[in-house]
Amino acid sequence: APVLISILLGASFSRYQVEESVEHLLAPTHSLAKIERNLVDSLFPVNRSKHRLYSDLQTPGRYGRVIITSFRKANMLDQHHTDLILKLHSAVTRIQVQRPGFNYTFAHICILNNDKTCIVDDIVHVLEELKAARSSNRTNFAITYPITHLKDGREVYNGHQLGGVTVHSKDRVKSAEAIQLTYYLQAINSLNDMVAEKWESIFCDTVELFQKSNRKVKMYPFTSSSLKEDFQKTSRVSERYLITSLVLVVTLAILCCSMQDCVRSKPWLGLLGLLTVTLATLTAAGIINLTGGKYNSTFLGIPFVMLGHGLYGTFEMLSSWRKTREDQHVKERTAAVFADSMLSFSLTTAMYLVTFGIGASPFTNIEAARIFCCNSCIAIFFNYLYVLSFYGSSLVFTGYIENNYQHSIFCRKVPKPEVLQEKPAWYRFLLTAKFSEDTADSEETNTYESHLLVWFLKRYYCDWITNTYVKPFVVLFYLVYISFALMGYLQVSEGSDLSNIVATATRTIEYTTAQQKYFSNYSPVIGFYIYESIEYWNTSVQEDVLEYTKGFVRISWFESYLNYLRKLNISTGLPKKNFTDMLRNSFLKTPQFAHFSEDIIFSKKYNNEVDVVASRMFLVAKTMETKREELYDLLETLRKLSLTSKVKFIVFNPSFVYMDRYASSVGAPLQNSCISALFLLFFSAFLVADSLINVWLTLTVASVEFGVIGFMTLWKVELDCISVLCLIYGINYTIDNCAPLLSTFVLGKEFTRTKWVKNALEVHGVAILQSYLCYIVGLIPLAAVPSNLTRTLFRCLFLIALVTFFHCFAILPVILTFLPPSKKKRKEKKNPENREEIECVEMVDMDSTRVVDQITTV
């Protein structure tokens, strides 16, 4: 049944859909920035035929960008490089997109100026004037930074177009190491958007072709589609590494379940355990696909979540099988296995469902995290059902094969030793088995102790880790572990940079690196929107507005606008009607402000009086370092100013959608999962046999999570969507591995702590070690995938597995030997009310004489 269900549901995954919107996945669902964007769109609808730089200011839009620089840090404003850049500009404007019946060029899909010409970056006009000045041998032409003047009198901002600038005489540009060009496209309908998307693709090809013919310069193209393509590229570049991982896990799972004894070896169960996990994952993928879910690259982590949980459950069942008596019937042995292992497996599965279920709830503000948790919940649920049915049935079949003394691989009847002696050496090697009648009654009949891992733990490791001379070094090592974890924990940083989730050898990474290197002196364009009707003609209001824009470099008309008002000598006594009429007429008649007509909204009153409803200006902040945190701090500062200022305003930039409240949004699933896990542990303390189990389990989970967070920071992993999902999984992975050890130890009675530590390791250590080895082998190929997403995934999962293994096999076995519970106090005391009863078995002989045959103390 599980196989049929998986095939039917998994078949639908052959026509899966890919999530196209990166913002939908990674931007906080409920954020103030999205509300601000809606307000901005309602106040200032984008006029795609007139407004300049709209893509930077209000909506991402369609665009193509390229950064041109030199390998030798040459001056990009010299004659050779200027001619080269203008030649590239000419090639870009000649790009054609072929469609049936028409060939679209840049002129057909570009954003038009008032004179019906394509809007291009002002740096192109600067370079053209520079080239003309050199042709006419004029030496008085100078470029200033970050604001320069064109020959038509226009004042333009070049802070985002010139990079690596060296200035002299205050602001005159001496040299520039990089130049950035941007081409904005229209996307007003579906056809136009499709043509613009195709143009972006050809644009990248054109730049790369131009790069090959001019190898002394380096070009970094980037488009509005690059982030989406590079995010999904992780899935494509990971395919062969995942296949390698699967082959390694299959091989090791078979080896871990194999023994020299051909009857008691269980290689098929190792393979079938992995198949159980695969069927559950395939079923979940089919369900998600049928319910309208879309695939994204974060789903690459789900197989590893399933691998850690599913394989441990199957190995634990196999470990329980080894403890059963061989002279029992298969049904009795199977019942003993389920009674011994399925209780703990059920509880850990419930913990997975609770923690990931909270992550899949509407409380999660990051859509990628919510979808990941939802898919994980479905896969874990079906894995539990398939372990009960599919793997349980497989265990029964291999049990019958073992009882009949058949070969574990070929199912051939194994001959008796006396018959086997007559066969060749290779035949005897393949069919080596130990028959139960060969074992003397005084000897132990557990033939599974010949398993390599069982033998290693029982004979060597358990005695070594509980040795008196080893314990101090383990405690010292744990103190070092805590110290380094604390050092990393205090340096945790938020990873809101979208380049952390894309493949490495991509345009996004190369462009972002170049952009941060050469163009990080100024922040992105920030829109400053005043959404109330204020007295613009009032000098005090003008000063209030200026007060909240200190520290910014204007790229637009703000200072010119206020200076213009001052030149008009507008006083507070001027009637509002006269002021607004003058303002409207001046803006419409003055060429300098012709393309800024959208920046002020007028509304008419009943008496034809005109009022200013809203206005906006565009600002750029001066940044001192190349850190993304500066922009986040700037956003928070401006938000606080908007709450305390006398003027009602908001600030907006498209990148704010990803940054706004990112820390609280990305940390919410982890916080909610931790709270739910602690609540479940507290609640189950009243149900388990001893509440100390949950106390130790809580302390262990806290220690592991603290260490993983600290060490992943030291390993340069930021707290982002992927790392938070891994931390949620780390809670469950720790409980998966540590709960059986702690239960066996705490519930043990009589003897000493050391004895029960050894017993717990002997009973559960093999299953933990087997699943850990398979898990690590499966993770290793992931480290080689050229993607930042998989790099984060590998580092977090590897740390979780390593730290948990360290706690299971070192910290807990040592600490439990000298901390509660005390075994001496747990001996059952005789109740004075209880009396010893004597059971007498009487036999009656022929003479009716009663004879006591047996006396048993009960």
mmCIF file of N, CA and C in Angstrom, residues 80-150:
data_model
loop_
_atom_site.group_PDB
_atom_site.id
_atom_site.type_symbol
_atom_site.label_atom_id
_atom_site.label_comp_id
_atom_site.label_asym_id
_atom_site.label_seq_id
_atom_site.Cartn_x
_atom_site.Cartn_y
_atom_site.Cartn_z
ATOM 1 N N HIS A 80 40.309 55.736 -23.798
ATOM 2 C CA HIS A 80 40.098 54.367 -24.278
ATOM 3 C C HIS A 80 38.861 53.743 -23.651
ATOM 4 N N HIS A 81 38.740 53.845 -22.349
ATOM 5 C CA HIS A 81 37.610 53.209 -21.674
ATOM 6 C C HIS A 81 36.307 53.956 -21.938
ATOM 7 N N THR A 82 36.377 55.258 -22.098
ATOM 8 C CA THR A 82 35.170 56.019 -22.438
ATOM 9 C C THR A 82 34.604 55.577 -23.775
ATOM 10 N N ASP A 83 35.483 55.452 -24.769
ATOM 11 C CA ASP A 83 35.029 54.986 -26.083
ATOM 12 C C ASP A 83 34.475 53.565 -25.996
ATOM 13 N N LEU A 84 35.090 52.723 -25.171
ATOM 14 C CA LEU A 84 34.642 51.339 -25.021
ATOM 15 C C LEU A 84 33.246 51.272 -24.400
ATOM 16 N N ILE A 85 33.009 52.103 -23.379
ATOM 17 C CA ILE A 85 31.701 52.098 -22.709
ATOM 18 C C ILE A 85 30.612 52.623 -23.632
ATOM 19 N N LEU A 86 30.920 53.661 -24.391
ATOM 20 C CA LEU A 86 29.937 54.191 -25.336
ATOM 21 C C LEU A 86 29.658 53.195 -26.462
ATOM 22 N N LYS A 87 30.677 52.424 -26.827
ATOM 23 C CA LYS A 87 30.485 51.382 -27.826
ATOM 24 C C LYS A 87 29.560 50.289 -27.288
ATOM 25 N N LEU A 88 29.752 49.923 -26.001
ATOM 26 C CA LEU A 88 28.861 48.951 -25.365
ATOM 27 C C LEU A 88 27.438 49.493 -25.298
ATOM 28 N N HIS A 89 27.300 50.771 -24.968
ATOM 29 C CA HIS A 89 25.972 51.396 -24.898
ATOM 30 C C HIS A 89 25.280 51.330 -26.260
ATOM 31 N N SER A 90 26.034 51.570 -27.304
ATOM 32 C CA SER A 90 25.450 51.506 -28.648
ATOM 33 C C SER A 90 25.005 50.083 -28.981
ATOM 34 N N ALA A 91 25.799 49.085 -28.557
ATOM 35 C CA ALA A 91 25.436 47.688 -28.823
ATOM 36 C C ALA A 91 24.179 47.292 -28.060
ATOM 37 N N VAL A 92 24.029 47.783 -26.847
ATOM 38 C CA VAL A 92 22.853 47.457 -26.040
ATOM 39 C C VAL A 92 21.589 48.055 -26.646
ATOM 40 N N THR A 93 21.681 49.281 -27.104
ATOM 41 C CA THR A 93 20.493 49.930 -27.674
ATOM 42 C C THR A 93 20.083 49.310 -29.008
ATOM 43 N N ARG A 94 20.977 48.545 -29.623
ATOM 44 C CA ARG A 94 20.642 47.895 -30.898
ATOM 45 C C ARG A 94 20.117 46.465 -30.700
ATOM 46 N N ILE A 95 19.971 46.021 -29.460
ATOM 47 C CA ILE A 95 19.456 44.674 -29.194
ATOM 48 C C ILE A 95 18.046 44.535 -29.758
ATOM 49 N N GLN A 96 17.789 43.390 -30.408
ATOM 50 C CA GLN A 96 16.477 43.122 -30.982
ATOM 51 C C GLN A 96 15.888 41.847 -30.384
ATOM 52 N N VAL A 97 14.589 41.916 -30.091
ATOM 53 C CA VAL A 97 13.847 40.750 -29.622
ATOM 54 C C VAL A 97 12.892 40.355 -30.734
ATOM 55 N N GLN A 98 13.120 39.203 -31.318
ATOM 56 C CA GLN A 98 12.318 38.768 -32.457
ATOM 57 C C GLN A 98 11.020 38.130 -31.994
ATOM 58 N N ARG A 99 9.929 38.677 -32.501
ATOM 59 C CA ARG A 99 8.596 38.132 -32.260
ATOM 60 C C ARG A 99 7.912 37.957 -33.602
ATOM 61 N N PRO A 100 6.921 37.090 -33.698
ATOM 62 C CA PRO A 100 6.249 36.890 -34.994
ATOM 63 C C PRO A 100 5.681 38.198 -35.530
ATOM 64 N N GLY A 101 6.202 38.608 -36.664
ATOM 65 C CA GLY A 101 5.690 39.801 -37.328
ATOM 66 C C GLY A 101 6.361 41.093 -36.934
ATOM 67 N N PHE A 102 7.243 41.076 -35.894
ATOM 68 C CA PHE A 102 7.848 42.347 -35.473
ATOM 69 C C PHE A 102 9.109 42.071 -34.660
ATOM 70 N N ASN A 103 10.075 42.922 -34.826
ATOM 71 C CA ASN A 103 11.314 42.852 -34.056
ATOM 72 C C ASN A 103 11.373 44.053 -33.119
ATOM 73 N N TYR A 104 11.383 43.773 -31.824
ATOM 74 C CA TYR A 104 11.405 44.833 -30.815
ATOM 75 C C TYR A 104 12.850 45.226 -30.515
ATOM 76 N N THR A 105 13.088 46.523 -30.480
ATOM 77 C CA THR A 105 14.389 47.052 -30.070
ATOM 78 C C THR A 105 14.226 47.772 -28.736
ATOM 79 N N PHE A 106 15.332 48.265 -28.213
ATOM 80 C CA PHE A 106 15.277 48.993 -26.948
ATOM 81 C C PHE A 106 14.374 50.217 -27.067
ATOM 82 N N ALA A 107 14.331 50.829 -28.231
ATOM 83 C CA ALA A 107 13.498 52.021 -28.427
ATOM 84 C C ALA A 107 12.012 51.709 -28.307
ATOM 85 N N HIS A 108 11.618 50.464 -28.553
ATOM 86 C CA HIS A 108 10.201 50.112 -28.487
ATOM 87 C C HIS A 108 9.736 49.804 -27.069
ATOM 88 N N ILE A 109 10.634 49.401 -26.212
ATOM 89 C CA ILE A 109 10.214 48.977 -24.858
ATOM 90 C C ILE A 109 10.862 49.808 -23.762
ATOM 91 N N CYS A 110 11.592 50.849 -24.129
ATOM 92 C CA CYS A 110 12.247 51.671 -23.116
ATOM 93 C C CYS A 110 11.253 52.631 -22.479
ATOM 94 N N ILE A 111 11.674 53.281 -21.416
ATOM 95 C CA ILE A 111 10.866 54.320 -20.775
ATOM 96 C C ILE A 111 11.161 55.640 -21.470
ATOM 97 N N LEU A 112 10.115 56.333 -21.856
ATOM 98 C CA LEU A 112 10.266 57.532 -22.672
ATOM 99 C C LEU A 112 10.316 58.789 -21.828
ATOM 100 N N ASN A 113 11.083 59.727 -22.312
ATOM 101 C CA ASN A 113 11.153 61.055 -21.705
ATOM 102 C C ASN A 113 10.036 61.924 -22.277
ATOM 103 N N ASN A 114 9.979 63.175 -21.850
ATOM 104 C CA ASN A 114 8.935 64.071 -22.355
ATOM 105 C C ASN A 114 9.060 64.323 -23.850
ATOM 106 N N ASP A 115 10.281 64.256 -24.353
ATOM 107 C CA ASP A 115 10.473 64.484 -25.780
ATOM 108 C C ASP A 115 10.377 63.193 -26.589
ATOM 109 N N LYS A 116 9.773 62.153 -25.970
ATOM 110 C CA LYS A 116 9.532 60.869 -26.622
ATOM 111 C C LYS A 116 10.824 60.137 -26.993
ATOM 112 N N THR A 117 11.897 60.390 -26.275
ATOM 113 C CA THR A 117 13.143 59.656 -26.455
ATOM 114 C C THR A 117 13.371 58.765 -25.241
ATOM 115 N N CYS A 118 14.161 57.719 -25.436
ATOM 116 C CA CYS A 118 14.413 56.773 -24.357
ATOM 117 C C CYS A 118 15.222 57.437 -23.238
ATOM 118 N N ILE A 119 14.804 57.164 -22.029
ATOM 119 C CA ILE A 119 15.552 57.633 -20.867
ATOM 120 C C ILE A 119 16.752 56.713 -20.659
ATOM 121 N N VAL A 120 17.919 57.300 -20.631
ATOM 122 C CA VAL A 120 19.142 56.554 -20.334
ATOM 123 C C VAL A 120 19.827 57.230 -19.157
ATOM 124 N N ASP A 121 20.763 56.520 -18.545
ATOM 125 C CA ASP A 121 21.464 57.078 -17.392
ATOM 126 C C ASP A 121 22.189 58.356 -17.769
ATOM 127 N N ASP A 122 22.201 59.309 -16.841
ATOM 128 C CA ASP A 122 22.874 60.581 -17.092
ATOM 129 C C ASP A 122 24.374 60.405 -17.287
ATOM 130 N N ILE A 123 24.932 59.306 -16.783
ATOM 131 C CA ILE A 123 26.366 59.102 -16.953
ATOM 132 C C ILE A 123 26.714 58.934 -18.426
ATOM 133 N N VAL A 124 25.747 58.452 -19.231
ATOM 134 C CA VAL A 124 25.979 58.328 -20.673
ATOM 135 C C VAL A 124 26.146 59.710 -21.282
ATOM 136 N N HIS A 125 25.297 60.667 -20.871
ATOM 137 C CA HIS A 125 25.432 62.039 -21.362
ATOM 138 C C HIS A 125 26.747 62.655 -20.893
ATOM 139 N N VAL A 126 27.152 62.338 -19.679
ATOM 140 C CA VAL A 126 28.422 62.855 -19.165
ATOM 141 C C VAL A 126 29.584 62.341 -20.008
ATOM 142 N N LEU A 127 29.566 61.028 -20.315
ATOM 143 C CA LEU A 127 30.646 60.451 -21.124
ATOM 144 C C LEU A 127 30.636 61.010 -22.535
ATOM 145 N N GLU A 128 29.450 61.252 -23.096
ATOM 146 C CA GLU A 128 29.387 61.839 -24.434
ATOM 147 C C GLU A 128 29.941 63.258 -24.439
ATOM 148 N N GLU A 129 29.630 64.041 -23.417
ATOM 149 C CA GLU A 129 30.183 65.395 -23.328
ATOM 150 C C GLU A 129 31.685 65.359 -23.088
ATOM 151 N N LEU A 130 32.140 64.368 -22.304
ATOM 152 C CA LEU A 130 33.579 64.222 -22.073
ATOM 153 C C LEU A 130 34.302 63.883 -23.368
ATOM 154 N N LYS A 131 33.704 62.993 -24.167
ATOM 155 C CA LYS A 131 34.301 62.629 -25.446
ATOM 156 C C LYS A 131 34.321 63.830 -26.398
ATOM 157 N N ALA A 132 33.229 64.611 -26.415
ATOM 158 C CA ALA A 132 33.177 65.800 -27.278
ATOM 159 C C ALA A 132 34.208 66.837 -26.849
ATOM 160 N N ALA A 133 34.403 66.996 -25.552
ATOM 161 C CA ALA A 133 35.389 67.960 -25.049
ATOM 162 C C ALA A 133 36.793 67.552 -25.465
ATOM 163 N N ARG A 134 37.079 66.250 -25.419
ATOM 164 C CA ARG A 134 38.409 65.791 -25.840
ATOM 165 C C ARG A 134 38.602 65.981 -27.334
ATOM 166 N N SER A 135 37.533 65.784 -28.114
ATOM 167 C CA SER A 135 37.640 65.953 -29.564
ATOM 168 C C SER A 135 37.920 67.400 -29.937
ATOM 169 N N SER A 136 37.359 68.332 -29.197
ATOM 170 C CA SER A 136 37.570 69.763 -29.467
ATOM 171 C C SER A 136 38.698 70.353 -28.639
ATOM 172 N N ASN A 137 39.447 69.460 -27.936
ATOM 173 C CA ASN A 137 40.603 69.891 -27.127
ATOM 174 C C ASN A 137 40.224 70.893 -26.047
ATOM 175 N N ARG A 138 39.007 70.772 -25.510
ATOM 176 C CA ARG A 138 38.609 71.634 -24.393
ATOM 177 C C ARG A 138 39.082 71.000 -23.088
ATOM 178 N N THR A 139 39.747 71.790 -22.274
ATOM 179 C CA THR A 139 40.282 71.275 -21.000
ATOM 180 C C THR A 139 39.511 71.775 -19.789
ATOM 181 N N ASN A 140 38.500 72.580 -20.052
ATOM 182 C CA ASN A 140 37.757 73.143 -18.924
ATOM 183 C C ASN A 140 36.575 72.295 -18.494
ATOM 184 N N PHE A 141 36.357 71.159 -19.163
ATOM 185 C CA PHE A 141 35.246 70.289 -18.775
ATOM 186 C C PHE A 141 35.645 69.467 -17.550
ATOM 187 N N ALA A 142 34.851 69.546 -16.515
ATOM 188 C CA ALA A 142 35.152 68.828 -15.272
ATOM 189 C C ALA A 142 33.917 68.076 -14.802
ATOM 190 N N ILE A 143 34.153 66.890 -14.257
ATOM 191 C CA ILE A 143 33.089 66.076 -13.664
ATOM 192 C C ILE A 143 33.214 66.168 -12.157
ATOM 193 N N THR A 144 32.148 66.561 -11.509
ATOM 194 C CA THR A 144 32.143 66.636 -10.044
ATOM 195 C C THR A 144 31.382 65.434 -9.479
ATOM 196 N N TYR A 145 31.642 65.139 -8.214
ATOM 197 C CA TYR A 145 31.080 63.937 -7.571
ATOM 198 C C TYR A 145 30.603 64.297 -6.164
ATOM 199 N N PRO A 146 29.401 63.901 -5.772
ATOM 200 C CA PRO A 146 28.461 63.009 -6.456
ATOM 201 C C PRO A 146 27.430 63.717 -7.324
ATOM 202 N N ILE A 147 27.563 65.051 -7.481
ATOM 203 C CA ILE A 147 26.617 65.801 -8.302
ATOM 204 C C ILE A 147 27.418 66.576 -9.331
ATOM 205 N N THR A 148 27.005 66.471 -10.572
ATOM 206 C CA THR A 148 27.689 67.180 -11.649
ATOM 207 C C THR A 148 26.673 67.937 -12.487
ATOM 208 N N HIS A 149 27.171 68.788 -13.379
ATOM 209 C CA HIS A 149 26.306 69.613 -14.225
ATOM 210 C C HIS A 149 26.561 69.294 -15.687
ATOM 211 N N LEU A 150 25.461 69.181 -16.439
ATOM 212 C CA LEU A 150 25.557 68.967 -17.873
ATOM 213 C C LEU A 150 25.551 70.305 -18.588
#
